[in-house]
């Protein structure tokens, strides 16, 4: 074989080696994503029935955070679990639990409320806390709404062109309401790594405290006596105001621990105090992606973010006390 034919063959070998390298890199990236998200390219959250393990509902971290806000606004008004289920079913139908900036005519937000119909300004309606509050304000004016069929109660508030559409979301909304109000313990999980600092809304214990105060109401949250511990060992009581920057930009130091005491009586598994503890714990898991929460512990159970570990498991005594919910960020 003449020397002139050798360079093309060498180039061919180089191209084949290069192609093989690209394939290996792509495979490694794929396997990494599979590990980090528990086998699915998109992180997901799951809520299961406390009575029937085969009944479940899967949704995204974005939907989980919005659902947690809707529930928190309802319970902070001391509304029953049924009210929360009605609100969640309505938001599932109207927006898929997404805070969207468009809709039929001038409809906006989680509940597709219309500025032209007196629901508030565009900016207000796209604030999930405000939107949920407006929904509940209208719902409680419906006579005996707890006794009505869910789709009837929702329609009395929404006045939709599709009055029966809410019914199909009742099973999923009921599962969500049971978990997010704390009645069904350790039934809400999220998998996958928390968002990076450039995409998460904020990180660190101060951001968690700010978000809790926003969803549950500052007065209700501050009376809980929560304590924030930072990565440098300092702590701040709940009476201090959260940093304004915490709710709008990522924290440069997101590591730390937040401990939220639960009222006396939590040792009784059926008590209101125990239910409140699980409500806060599930809220933290639902918001884990956007707030950089890595670990949540309560009542002998612990949730840990990342891969297939995103589930509730038996906890060490320090992380699973019934006296407090422990939230760890940025580990």
mmCIF file of N, CA and C in Angstrom, residues 209-262:
data_model
loop_
_atom_site.group_PDB
_atom_site.id
_atom_site.type_symbol
_atom_site.label_atom_id
_atom_site.label_comp_id
_atom_site.label_asym_id
_atom_site.label_seq_id
_atom_site.Cartn_x
_atom_site.Cartn_y
_atom_site.Cartn_z
ATOM 1 N N UNK A 209 -37.413 31.107 56.048
ATOM 2 C CA UNK A 209 -38.237 31.824 57.024
ATOM 3 C C UNK A 209 -39.082 32.891 56.344
ATOM 4 N N UNK A 210 -38.498 33.610 55.395
ATOM 5 C CA UNK A 210 -39.236 34.641 54.673
ATOM 6 C C UNK A 210 -40.410 34.039 53.898
ATOM 7 N N UNK A 211 -40.161 32.891 53.248
ATOM 8 C CA UNK A 211 -41.223 32.233 52.477
ATOM 9 C C UNK A 211 -42.320 31.689 53.390
ATOM 10 N N UNK A 212 -41.935 31.147 54.550
ATOM 11 C CA UNK A 212 -42.930 30.675 55.510
ATOM 12 C C UNK A 212 -43.828 31.814 55.974
ATOM 13 N N UNK A 213 -43.212 32.941 56.310
ATOM 14 C CA UNK A 213 -43.985 34.095 56.766
ATOM 15 C C UNK A 213 -44.908 34.599 55.668
ATOM 16 N N UNK A 214 -44.448 34.513 54.447
ATOM 17 C CA UNK A 214 -45.264 34.977 53.320
ATOM 18 C C UNK A 214 -46.476 34.072 53.117
ATOM 19 N N UNK A 215 -46.290 32.765 53.179
ATOM 20 C CA UNK A 215 -47.378 31.824 52.904
ATOM 21 C C UNK A 215 -48.348 31.676 54.077
ATOM 22 N N UNK A 216 -47.813 31.592 55.284
ATOM 23 C CA UNK A 216 -48.655 31.348 56.449
ATOM 24 C C UNK A 216 -49.082 32.631 57.157
ATOM 25 N N UNK A 217 -48.438 33.747 56.824
ATOM 26 C CA UNK A 217 -48.732 35.001 57.504
ATOM 27 C C UNK A 217 -47.673 35.289 58.548
ATOM 28 N N UNK A 218 -47.155 36.485 58.556
ATOM 29 C CA UNK A 218 -46.051 36.822 59.450
ATOM 30 C C UNK A 218 -46.403 36.610 60.916
ATOM 31 N N UNK A 219 -47.584 37.021 61.336
ATOM 32 C CA UNK A 219 -47.961 36.892 62.743
ATOM 33 C C UNK A 219 -48.017 35.424 63.167
ATOM 34 N N UNK A 220 -48.649 34.597 62.330
ATOM 35 C CA UNK A 220 -48.778 33.176 62.662
ATOM 36 C C UNK A 220 -47.423 32.504 62.729
ATOM 37 N N UNK A 221 -46.511 32.903 61.848
ATOM 38 C CA UNK A 221 -45.214 32.256 61.810
ATOM 39 C C UNK A 221 -44.324 32.710 62.960
ATOM 40 N N UNK A 222 -44.317 33.992 63.253
ATOM 41 C CA UNK A 222 -43.425 34.510 64.284
ATOM 42 C C UNK A 222 -43.780 33.979 65.665
ATOM 43 N N UNK A 223 -45.056 33.707 65.903
ATOM 44 C CA UNK A 223 -45.435 33.172 67.217
ATOM 45 C C UNK A 223 -44.949 31.745 67.412
ATOM 46 N N UNK A 224 -44.520 31.103 66.317
ATOM 47 C CA UNK A 224 -44.002 29.737 66.427
ATOM 48 C C UNK A 224 -42.631 29.710 67.089
ATOM 49 N N UNK A 225 -41.946 30.852 67.185
ATOM 50 C CA UNK A 225 -40.656 30.915 67.843
ATOM 51 C C UNK A 225 -39.558 30.189 67.101
ATOM 52 N N UNK A 226 -39.589 30.215 65.785
ATOM 53 C CA UNK A 226 -38.584 29.517 64.990
ATOM 54 C C UNK A 226 -37.205 30.110 65.213
ATOM 55 N N UNK A 227 -36.205 29.265 65.134
ATOM 56 C CA UNK A 227 -34.817 29.689 65.287
ATOM 57 C C UNK A 227 -34.057 29.319 64.034
ATOM 58 N N UNK A 228 -33.312 30.281 63.507
ATOM 59 C CA UNK A 228 -32.507 30.068 62.315
ATOM 60 C C UNK A 228 -31.053 29.953 62.726
ATOM 61 N N UNK A 229 -30.372 28.912 62.265
ATOM 62 C CA UNK A 229 -28.941 28.771 62.503
ATOM 63 C C UNK A 229 -28.207 28.843 61.184
ATOM 64 N N UNK A 230 -27.187 29.675 61.105
ATOM 65 C CA UNK A 230 -26.435 29.818 59.861
ATOM 66 C C UNK A 230 -25.240 28.881 59.848
ATOM 67 N N UNK A 231 -24.532 28.839 58.721
ATOM 68 C CA UNK A 231 -23.404 27.936 58.597
ATOM 69 C C UNK A 231 -22.246 28.345 59.501
ATOM 70 N N UNK A 232 -22.233 29.607 59.979
ATOM 71 C CA UNK A 232 -21.148 30.032 60.857
ATOM 72 C C UNK A 232 -21.508 29.891 62.329
ATOM 73 N N UNK A 233 -22.689 29.256 62.615
ATOM 74 C CA UNK A 233 -23.050 28.974 63.993
ATOM 75 C C UNK A 233 -23.871 30.044 64.666
ATOM 76 N N UNK A 234 -24.134 31.172 63.999
ATOM 77 C CA UNK A 234 -24.955 32.213 64.588
ATOM 78 C C UNK A 234 -26.411 31.850 64.461
ATOM 79 N N UNK A 235 -27.258 32.501 65.275
ATOM 80 C CA UNK A 235 -28.692 32.195 65.240
ATOM 81 C C UNK A 235 -29.483 33.466 65.397
ATOM 82 N N UNK A 236 -30.714 33.457 64.864
ATOM 83 C CA UNK A 236 -31.604 34.606 64.983
ATOM 84 C C UNK A 236 -32.968 34.135 65.390
ATOM 85 N N UNK A 237 -33.597 34.802 66.334
ATOM 86 C CA UNK A 237 -34.948 34.445 66.758
ATOM 87 C C UNK A 237 -35.965 34.867 65.734
ATOM 88 N N UNK A 238 -37.177 34.306 65.827
ATOM 89 C CA UNK A 238 -38.205 34.576 64.836
ATOM 90 C C UNK A 238 -38.721 35.993 64.907
ATOM 91 N N UNK A 239 -38.503 36.698 66.019
ATOM 92 C CA UNK A 239 -38.999 38.058 66.116
ATOM 93 C C UNK A 239 -38.237 39.039 65.268
ATOM 94 N N UNK A 240 -37.032 38.632 64.800
ATOM 95 C CA UNK A 240 -36.253 39.524 63.959
ATOM 96 C C UNK A 240 -36.770 39.456 62.536
ATOM 97 N N UNK A 241 -36.671 40.571 61.840
ATOM 98 C CA UNK A 241 -37.188 40.624 60.472
ATOM 99 C C UNK A 241 -36.254 39.906 59.528
ATOM 100 N N UNK A 242 -36.786 39.121 58.586
ATOM 101 C CA UNK A 242 -35.947 38.482 57.607
ATOM 102 C C UNK A 242 -35.314 39.517 56.696
ATOM 103 N N UNK A 243 -34.175 39.148 56.144
ATOM 104 C CA UNK A 243 -33.495 40.060 55.226
ATOM 105 C C UNK A 243 -34.339 40.298 53.993
ATOM 106 N N UNK A 244 -34.550 41.546 53.567
ATOM 107 C CA UNK A 244 -35.359 41.805 52.383
ATOM 108 C C UNK A 244 -34.799 41.124 51.153
ATOM 109 N N UNK A 245 -33.481 40.993 51.084
ATOM 110 C CA UNK A 245 -32.889 40.395 49.897
ATOM 111 C C UNK A 245 -33.165 38.912 49.799
ATOM 112 N N UNK A 246 -33.512 38.279 50.919
ATOM 113 C CA UNK A 246 -33.671 36.831 50.921
ATOM 114 C C UNK A 246 -34.799 36.363 50.038
ATOM 115 N N UNK A 247 -35.813 37.182 49.840
ATOM 116 C CA UNK A 247 -36.973 36.741 49.064
ATOM 117 C C UNK A 247 -36.852 37.067 47.586
ATOM 118 N N UNK A 248 -35.756 37.721 47.190
ATOM 119 C CA UNK A 248 -35.692 38.145 45.800
ATOM 120 C C UNK A 248 -34.444 37.687 45.062
ATOM 121 N N UNK A 249 -33.393 37.271 45.776
ATOM 122 C CA UNK A 249 -32.173 36.879 45.096
ATOM 123 C C UNK A 249 -31.492 35.761 45.852
ATOM 124 N N UNK A 250 -30.688 34.947 45.138
ATOM 125 C CA UNK A 250 -30.027 33.838 45.798
ATOM 126 C C UNK A 250 -29.068 34.319 46.880
ATOM 127 N N UNK A 251 -28.961 33.539 47.951
ATOM 128 C CA UNK A 251 -28.051 33.871 49.034
ATOM 129 C C UNK A 251 -26.663 33.373 48.700
ATOM 130 N N UNK A 252 -25.608 34.166 48.960
ATOM 131 C CA UNK A 252 -24.268 33.691 48.689
ATOM 132 C C UNK A 252 -23.860 32.560 49.622
ATOM 133 N N UNK A 253 -24.499 32.462 50.795
ATOM 134 C CA UNK A 253 -24.217 31.381 51.738
ATOM 135 C C UNK A 253 -25.529 30.720 52.110
ATOM 136 N N UNK A 254 -25.859 29.628 51.404
ATOM 137 C CA UNK A 254 -27.181 29.027 51.549
ATOM 138 C C UNK A 254 -27.230 27.915 52.587
ATOM 139 N N UNK A 255 -26.090 27.603 53.227
ATOM 140 C CA UNK A 255 -26.068 26.497 54.171
ATOM 141 C C UNK A 255 -26.558 26.939 55.542
ATOM 142 N N UNK A 256 -27.307 26.088 56.191
ATOM 143 C CA UNK A 256 -27.767 26.397 57.535
ATOM 144 C C UNK A 256 -28.947 25.545 57.926
ATOM 145 N N UNK A 257 -29.418 25.741 59.146
ATOM 146 C CA UNK A 257 -30.513 24.945 59.700
ATOM 147 C C UNK A 257 -31.569 25.854 60.301
ATOM 148 N N UNK A 258 -32.816 25.491 60.094
ATOM 149 C CA UNK A 258 -33.928 26.212 60.694
ATOM 150 C C UNK A 258 -34.742 25.224 61.517
ATOM 151 N N UNK A 259 -35.042 25.585 62.755
ATOM 152 C CA UNK A 259 -35.826 24.733 63.642
ATOM 153 C C UNK A 259 -37.113 25.449 64.024
ATOM 154 N N UNK A 260 -38.253 24.831 63.742
ATOM 155 C CA UNK A 260 -39.551 25.424 64.042
ATOM 156 C C UNK A 260 -40.222 24.610 65.141
ATOM 157 N N UNK A 261 -40.292 25.139 66.356
ATOM 158 C CA UNK A 261 -40.958 24.405 67.446
ATOM 159 C C UNK A 261 -42.427 24.134 67.129
ATOM 160 N N UNK A 262 -42.899 22.975 67.550
ATOM 161 C CA UNK A 262 -44.293 22.596 67.385
ATOM 162 C C UNK A 262 -44.943 22.647 68.765
#
